[in-house]
Tab-separated table of C-alpha atoms and ligand atoms in Angstrom:
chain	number	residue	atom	x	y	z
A	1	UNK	CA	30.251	114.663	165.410
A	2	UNK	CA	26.568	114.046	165.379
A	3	UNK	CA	25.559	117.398	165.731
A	4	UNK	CA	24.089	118.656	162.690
A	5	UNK	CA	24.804	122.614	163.236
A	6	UNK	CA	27.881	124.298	165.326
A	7	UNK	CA	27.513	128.024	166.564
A	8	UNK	CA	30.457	130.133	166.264
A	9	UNK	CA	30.765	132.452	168.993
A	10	UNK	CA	32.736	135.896	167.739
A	11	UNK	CA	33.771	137.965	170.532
A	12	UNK	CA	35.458	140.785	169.523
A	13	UNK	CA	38.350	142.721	172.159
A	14	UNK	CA	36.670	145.181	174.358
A	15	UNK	CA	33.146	144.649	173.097
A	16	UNK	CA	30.080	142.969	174.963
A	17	UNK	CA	28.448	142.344	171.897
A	18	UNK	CA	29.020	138.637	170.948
A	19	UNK	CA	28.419	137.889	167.181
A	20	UNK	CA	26.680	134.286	166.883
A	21	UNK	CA	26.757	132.406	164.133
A	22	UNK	CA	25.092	129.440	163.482
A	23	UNK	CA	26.657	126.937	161.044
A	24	UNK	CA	25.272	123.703	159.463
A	25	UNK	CA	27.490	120.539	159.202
A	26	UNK	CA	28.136	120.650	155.737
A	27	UNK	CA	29.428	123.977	156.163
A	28	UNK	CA	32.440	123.159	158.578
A	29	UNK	CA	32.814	120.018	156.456
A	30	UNK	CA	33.234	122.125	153.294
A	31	UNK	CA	35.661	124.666	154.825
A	32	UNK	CA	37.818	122.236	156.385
A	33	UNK	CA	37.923	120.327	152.873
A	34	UNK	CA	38.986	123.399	151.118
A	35	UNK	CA	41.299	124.400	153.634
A	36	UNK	CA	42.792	120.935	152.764
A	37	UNK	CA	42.951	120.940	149.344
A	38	UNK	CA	44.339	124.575	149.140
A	39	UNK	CA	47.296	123.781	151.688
A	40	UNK	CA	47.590	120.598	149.234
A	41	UNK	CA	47.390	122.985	146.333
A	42	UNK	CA	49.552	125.566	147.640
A	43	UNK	CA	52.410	122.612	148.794
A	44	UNK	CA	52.354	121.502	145.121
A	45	UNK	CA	52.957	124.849	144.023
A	46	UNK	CA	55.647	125.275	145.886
A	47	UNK	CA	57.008	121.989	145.605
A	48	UNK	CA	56.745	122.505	141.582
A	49	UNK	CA	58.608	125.796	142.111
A	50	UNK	CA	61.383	125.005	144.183
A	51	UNK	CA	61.947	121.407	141.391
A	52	UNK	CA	61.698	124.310	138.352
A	53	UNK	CA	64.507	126.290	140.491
A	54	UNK	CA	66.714	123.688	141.137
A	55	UNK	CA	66.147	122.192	137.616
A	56	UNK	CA	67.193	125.431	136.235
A	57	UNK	CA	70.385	125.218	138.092
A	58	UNK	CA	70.815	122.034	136.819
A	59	UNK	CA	70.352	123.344	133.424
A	60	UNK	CA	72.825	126.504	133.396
A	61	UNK	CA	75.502	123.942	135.156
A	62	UNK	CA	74.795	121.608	132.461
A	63	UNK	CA	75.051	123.958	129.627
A	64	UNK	CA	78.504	125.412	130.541
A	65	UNK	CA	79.171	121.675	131.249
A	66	UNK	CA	78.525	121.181	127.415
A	67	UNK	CA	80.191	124.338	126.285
A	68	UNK	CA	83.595	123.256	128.120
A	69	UNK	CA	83.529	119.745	126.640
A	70	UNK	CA	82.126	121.172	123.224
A	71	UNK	CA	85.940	123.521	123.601
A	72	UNK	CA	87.334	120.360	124.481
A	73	UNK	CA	86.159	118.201	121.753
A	74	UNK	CA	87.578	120.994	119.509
A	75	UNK	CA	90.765	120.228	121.052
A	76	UNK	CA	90.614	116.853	120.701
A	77	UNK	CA	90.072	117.071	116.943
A	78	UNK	CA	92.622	119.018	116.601
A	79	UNK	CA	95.344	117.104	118.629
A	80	UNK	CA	93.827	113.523	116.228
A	81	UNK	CA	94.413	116.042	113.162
A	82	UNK	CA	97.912	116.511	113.989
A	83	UNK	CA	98.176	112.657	114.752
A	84	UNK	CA	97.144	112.150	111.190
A	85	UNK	CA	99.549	114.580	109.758
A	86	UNK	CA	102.524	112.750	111.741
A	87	UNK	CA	101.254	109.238	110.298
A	88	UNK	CA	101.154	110.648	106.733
A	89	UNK	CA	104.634	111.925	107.221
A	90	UNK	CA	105.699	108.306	109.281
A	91	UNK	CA	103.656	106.618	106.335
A	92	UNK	CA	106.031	108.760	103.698
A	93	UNK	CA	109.336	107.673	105.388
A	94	UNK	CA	108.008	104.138	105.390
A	95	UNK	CA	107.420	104.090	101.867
A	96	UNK	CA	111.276	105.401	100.989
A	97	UNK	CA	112.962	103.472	103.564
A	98	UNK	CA	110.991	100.293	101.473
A	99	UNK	CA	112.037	101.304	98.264
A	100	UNK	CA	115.848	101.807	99.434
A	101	UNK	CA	115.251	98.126	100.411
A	102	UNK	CA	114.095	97.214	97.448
A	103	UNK	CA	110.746	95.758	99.356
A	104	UNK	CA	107.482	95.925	97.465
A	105	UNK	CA	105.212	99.282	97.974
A	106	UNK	CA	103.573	99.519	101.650
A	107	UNK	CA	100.235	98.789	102.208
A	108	UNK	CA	98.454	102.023	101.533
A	109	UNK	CA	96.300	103.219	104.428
A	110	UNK	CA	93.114	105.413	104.717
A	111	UNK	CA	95.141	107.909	106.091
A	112	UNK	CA	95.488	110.135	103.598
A	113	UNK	CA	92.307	112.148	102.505
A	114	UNK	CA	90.445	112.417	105.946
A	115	UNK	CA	90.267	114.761	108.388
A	116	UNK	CA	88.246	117.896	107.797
A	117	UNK	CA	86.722	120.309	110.412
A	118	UNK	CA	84.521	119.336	112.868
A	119	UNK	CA	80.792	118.667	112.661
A	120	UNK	CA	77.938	120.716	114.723
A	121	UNK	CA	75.577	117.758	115.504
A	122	UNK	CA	77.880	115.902	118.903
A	123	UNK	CA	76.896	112.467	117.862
A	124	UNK	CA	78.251	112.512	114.205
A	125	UNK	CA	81.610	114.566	115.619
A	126	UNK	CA	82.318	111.890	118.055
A	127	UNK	CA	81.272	108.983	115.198
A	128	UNK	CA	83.963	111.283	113.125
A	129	UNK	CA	86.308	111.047	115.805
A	130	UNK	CA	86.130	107.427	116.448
A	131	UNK	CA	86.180	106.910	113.113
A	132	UNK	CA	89.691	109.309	113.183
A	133	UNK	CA	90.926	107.310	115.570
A	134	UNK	CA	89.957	104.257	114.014
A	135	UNK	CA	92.127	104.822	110.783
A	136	UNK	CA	95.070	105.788	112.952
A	137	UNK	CA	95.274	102.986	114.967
A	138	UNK	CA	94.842	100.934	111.432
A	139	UNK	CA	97.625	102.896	110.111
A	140	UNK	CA	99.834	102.301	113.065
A	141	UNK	CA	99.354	98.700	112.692
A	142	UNK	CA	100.937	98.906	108.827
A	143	UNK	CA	103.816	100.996	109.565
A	144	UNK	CA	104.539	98.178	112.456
A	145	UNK	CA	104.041	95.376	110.184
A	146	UNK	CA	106.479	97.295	107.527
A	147	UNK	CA	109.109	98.142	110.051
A	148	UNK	CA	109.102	94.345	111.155
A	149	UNK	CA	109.719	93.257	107.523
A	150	UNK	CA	111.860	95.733	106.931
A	151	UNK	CA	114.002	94.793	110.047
A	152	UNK	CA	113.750	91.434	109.002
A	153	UNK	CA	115.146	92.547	104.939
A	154	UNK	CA	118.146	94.303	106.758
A	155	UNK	CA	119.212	91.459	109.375
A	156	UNK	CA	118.763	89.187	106.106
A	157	UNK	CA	121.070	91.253	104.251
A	158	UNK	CA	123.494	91.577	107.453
A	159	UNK	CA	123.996	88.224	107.764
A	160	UNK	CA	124.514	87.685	103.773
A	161	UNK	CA	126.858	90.182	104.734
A	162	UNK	CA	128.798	88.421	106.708
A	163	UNK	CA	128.518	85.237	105.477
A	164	UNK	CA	129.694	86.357	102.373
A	165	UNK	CA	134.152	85.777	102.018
A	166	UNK	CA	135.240	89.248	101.361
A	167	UNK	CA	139.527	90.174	101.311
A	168	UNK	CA	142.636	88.538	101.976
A	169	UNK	CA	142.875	85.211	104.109
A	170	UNK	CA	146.926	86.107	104.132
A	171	UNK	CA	149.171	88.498	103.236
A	172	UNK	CA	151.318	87.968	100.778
A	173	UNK	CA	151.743	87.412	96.982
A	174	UNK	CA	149.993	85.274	94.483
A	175	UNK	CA	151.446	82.633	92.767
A	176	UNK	CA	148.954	80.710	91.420
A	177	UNK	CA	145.337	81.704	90.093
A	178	UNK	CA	142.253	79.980	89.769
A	179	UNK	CA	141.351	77.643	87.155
A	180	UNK	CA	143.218	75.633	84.487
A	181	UNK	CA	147.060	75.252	84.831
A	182	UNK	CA	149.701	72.373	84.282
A	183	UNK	CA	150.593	70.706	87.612
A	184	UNK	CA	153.408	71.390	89.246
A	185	UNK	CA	153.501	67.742	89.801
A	186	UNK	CA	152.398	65.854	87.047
A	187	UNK	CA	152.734	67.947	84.330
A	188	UNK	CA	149.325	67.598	83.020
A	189	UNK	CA	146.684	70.474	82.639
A	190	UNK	CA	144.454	70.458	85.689
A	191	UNK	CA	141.681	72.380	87.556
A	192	UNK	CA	143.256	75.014	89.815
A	193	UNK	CA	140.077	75.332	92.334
A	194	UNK	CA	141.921	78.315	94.534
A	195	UNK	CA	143.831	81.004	94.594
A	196	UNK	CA	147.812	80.157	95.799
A	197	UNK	CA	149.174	82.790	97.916
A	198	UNK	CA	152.938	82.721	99.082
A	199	UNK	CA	153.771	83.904	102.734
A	200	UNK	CA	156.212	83.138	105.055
A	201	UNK	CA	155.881	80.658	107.672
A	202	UNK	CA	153.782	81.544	110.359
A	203	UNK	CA	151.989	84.602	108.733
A	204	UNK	CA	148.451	84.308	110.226
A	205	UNK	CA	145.329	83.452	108.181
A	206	UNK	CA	142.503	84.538	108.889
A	207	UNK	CA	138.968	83.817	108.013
A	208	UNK	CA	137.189	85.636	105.093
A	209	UNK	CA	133.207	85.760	106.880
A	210	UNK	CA	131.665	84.890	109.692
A	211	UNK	CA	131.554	81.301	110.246
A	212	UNK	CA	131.469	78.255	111.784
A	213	UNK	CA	134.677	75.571	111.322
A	214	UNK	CA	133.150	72.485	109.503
A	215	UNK	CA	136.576	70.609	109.232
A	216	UNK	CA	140.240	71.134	110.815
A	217	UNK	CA	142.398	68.647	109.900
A	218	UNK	CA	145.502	67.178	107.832
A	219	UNK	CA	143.889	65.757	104.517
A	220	UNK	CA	145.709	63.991	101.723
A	221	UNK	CA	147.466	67.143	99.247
A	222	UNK	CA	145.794	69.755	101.701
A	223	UNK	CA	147.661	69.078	104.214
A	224	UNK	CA	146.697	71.439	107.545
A	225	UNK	CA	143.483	72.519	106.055
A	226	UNK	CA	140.589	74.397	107.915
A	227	UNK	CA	136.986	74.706	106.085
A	228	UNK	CA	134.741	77.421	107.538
A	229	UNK	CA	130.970	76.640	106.693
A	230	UNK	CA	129.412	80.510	106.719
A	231	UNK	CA	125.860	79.409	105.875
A	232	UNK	CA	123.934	80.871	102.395
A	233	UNK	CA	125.720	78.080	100.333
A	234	UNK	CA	129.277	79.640	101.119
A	235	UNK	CA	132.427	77.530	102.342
A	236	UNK	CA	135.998	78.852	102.549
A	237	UNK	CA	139.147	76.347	102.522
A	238	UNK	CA	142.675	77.219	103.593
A	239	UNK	CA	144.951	74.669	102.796
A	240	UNK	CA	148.910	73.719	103.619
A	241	UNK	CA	149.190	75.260	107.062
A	242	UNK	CA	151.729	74.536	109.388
A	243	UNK	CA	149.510	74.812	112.301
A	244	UNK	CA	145.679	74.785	112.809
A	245	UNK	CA	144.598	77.376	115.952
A	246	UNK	CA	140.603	76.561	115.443
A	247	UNK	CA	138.328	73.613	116.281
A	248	UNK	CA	135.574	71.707	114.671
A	249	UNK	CA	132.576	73.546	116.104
A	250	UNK	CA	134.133	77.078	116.339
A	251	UNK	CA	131.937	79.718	115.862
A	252	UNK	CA	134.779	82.592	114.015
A	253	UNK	CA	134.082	86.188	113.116
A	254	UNK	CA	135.663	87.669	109.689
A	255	UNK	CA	139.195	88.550	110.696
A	256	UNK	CA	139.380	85.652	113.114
A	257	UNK	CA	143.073	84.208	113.298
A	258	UNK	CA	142.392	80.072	111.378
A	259	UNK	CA	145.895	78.875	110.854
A	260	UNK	CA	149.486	79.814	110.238
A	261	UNK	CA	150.907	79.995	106.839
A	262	UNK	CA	153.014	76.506	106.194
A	263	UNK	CA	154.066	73.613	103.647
A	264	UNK	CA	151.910	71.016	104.344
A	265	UNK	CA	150.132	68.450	102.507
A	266	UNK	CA	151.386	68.201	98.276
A	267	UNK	CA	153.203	71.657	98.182
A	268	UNK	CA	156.156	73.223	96.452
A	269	UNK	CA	156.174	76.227	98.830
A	270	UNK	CA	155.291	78.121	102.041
A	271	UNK	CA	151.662	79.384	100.957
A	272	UNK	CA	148.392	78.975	101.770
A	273	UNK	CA	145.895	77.522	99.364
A	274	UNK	CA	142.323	79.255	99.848
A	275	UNK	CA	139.411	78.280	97.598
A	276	UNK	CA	136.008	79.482	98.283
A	277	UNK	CA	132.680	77.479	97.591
A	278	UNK	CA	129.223	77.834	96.691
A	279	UNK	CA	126.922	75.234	97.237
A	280	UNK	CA	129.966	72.869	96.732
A	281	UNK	CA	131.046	74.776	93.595
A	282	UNK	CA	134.194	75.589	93.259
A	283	UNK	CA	134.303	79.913	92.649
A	284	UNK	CA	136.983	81.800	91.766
A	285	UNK	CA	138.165	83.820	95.162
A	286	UNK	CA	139.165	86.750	93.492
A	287	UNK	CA	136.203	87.744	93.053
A	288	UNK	CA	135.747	87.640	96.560
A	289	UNK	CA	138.548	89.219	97.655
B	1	LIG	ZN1	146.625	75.811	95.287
């Protein structure tokens, strides 16, 4: 384009009369700039518009967004307050079950006290929620740790249980109590360490607690004896049998069939001989009968 003016020729439809005009450079130069920059202009516009439309879209959707999960947090506080209230109630059991057991007070937990209704700003509700959360999880950890000791206190107290003699090793009829008597031997006072009771031959004895046999064997003046270690410091002995049914070794439950009733060993009589020991010391078994 080295020219430095265009004509325009304007013919108009069914005329002969052709309008000239005569244009300098700068002139087409100008117009076609403009034309430029107002298609530019006009694309931004539109470009702007159609981002503001969609962006509004984007809004509404994201403002019923927030109103479902603002329902939902509202739900979700509630469903932690009634997690709470179940904990203070678990915590309450706790506490009685521990003083039935004679165990110290439980922990106490932050439990009790929270709560409250929901804040309006989101970021403290969900730091309030967390922190909700937080305390419950903390509380469930106590009431496990209490339930564990408390499971420990009973098996304790089941096995003392058992290991402790309780009732008859025999039935039949006593003849001789614990402590000092003249013997029926020598004549001269002496410690009695059990409890004599008569039966007739045969009559089963049976262990007092659980149990495990320490000894079965024929010992000088026992005679037939079986001792039944049951652990905690307690040993039972039954004495002048006239037949042993259990081994060194032998695990036996309370009830468990020892011995038969007999004359063994120094003994003026059928009858079986049962003392019961703690820690080696010599107790009386009626108490423990
Ligand atoms: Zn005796």
């Amino acid at each position: 384009m080295s020219a430095k003016r265009f004509t325009l020729l304007v013919i108009p439809e069914g005329s002969h009369r052709v309008r000239r005009f005569t244009l300098p450079r700068r002139w087409i130069s100008l117009a076609i700039s403009c034309s430029i920059l107002l298609f530019l202009g006009t694309g931004a516009l539109l470009f702007d518009y159609v981002r503001t439309h969609v962006d509004r879209q984007e809004l509404q959707r994201l403002r019923a967004e927030s109103r479902s999960q603002q329902q939902e947090i509202g739900r979700l506080c509630a469903n932690i307050e009634d997690l709470r209230k179940e904990m203070v109630v678990l915590a309450q059991n706790d506490a009685k079950v521990r003083v039935l057991a004679q165990l110290s007070g439980p922990r106490p937990d932050a439990l009790n006290g929270m709560g409250g209704a929901p804040e309006d700003d989101a970021a403290t509700e969900f730091s309030e929620l967390q922190r909700q959360i937080d305390q419950i999880r903390e509380a469930i950890e106590l009431r496990r740790e209490s339930q564990e000791e408390v499971q420990g206190f009973l098996n304790d107290q089941r096995s003392l249980m058992a290991a402790k003699p309780n009732g008859w090793p025999v039935k039949g009829w006593v003849t001789s109590n614990f402590g000092m008597r003249n013997s029926p031997f020598t004549g001269k006072r002496k410690m009695h360490e059990g409890l004599d009771i008569a039966a007739s031959t045969g009559t089963a004895v049976i262990a007092t607690a659980d149990g495990i046999v320490s000894r079965a064997e024929t010992a000088p003046g026992y005679g037939k004896m079986v001792v039944i270690d049951h652990g905690y410091g307690f040993k039972t002995l039954y004495a002048h049998n006239s037949k042993l049914l259990v081994k060194v070794g032998q695990r036996v439950k309370r009830g468990d069939k020892v011995a038969a009733v007999g004359n063994t060993g120094t003994s003026t009589g059928t009858h079986l001989h049962y003392e019961v020991r703690l820690n080696g010391v010599p107790l009386n078994p009626k108490k423990y009968i």
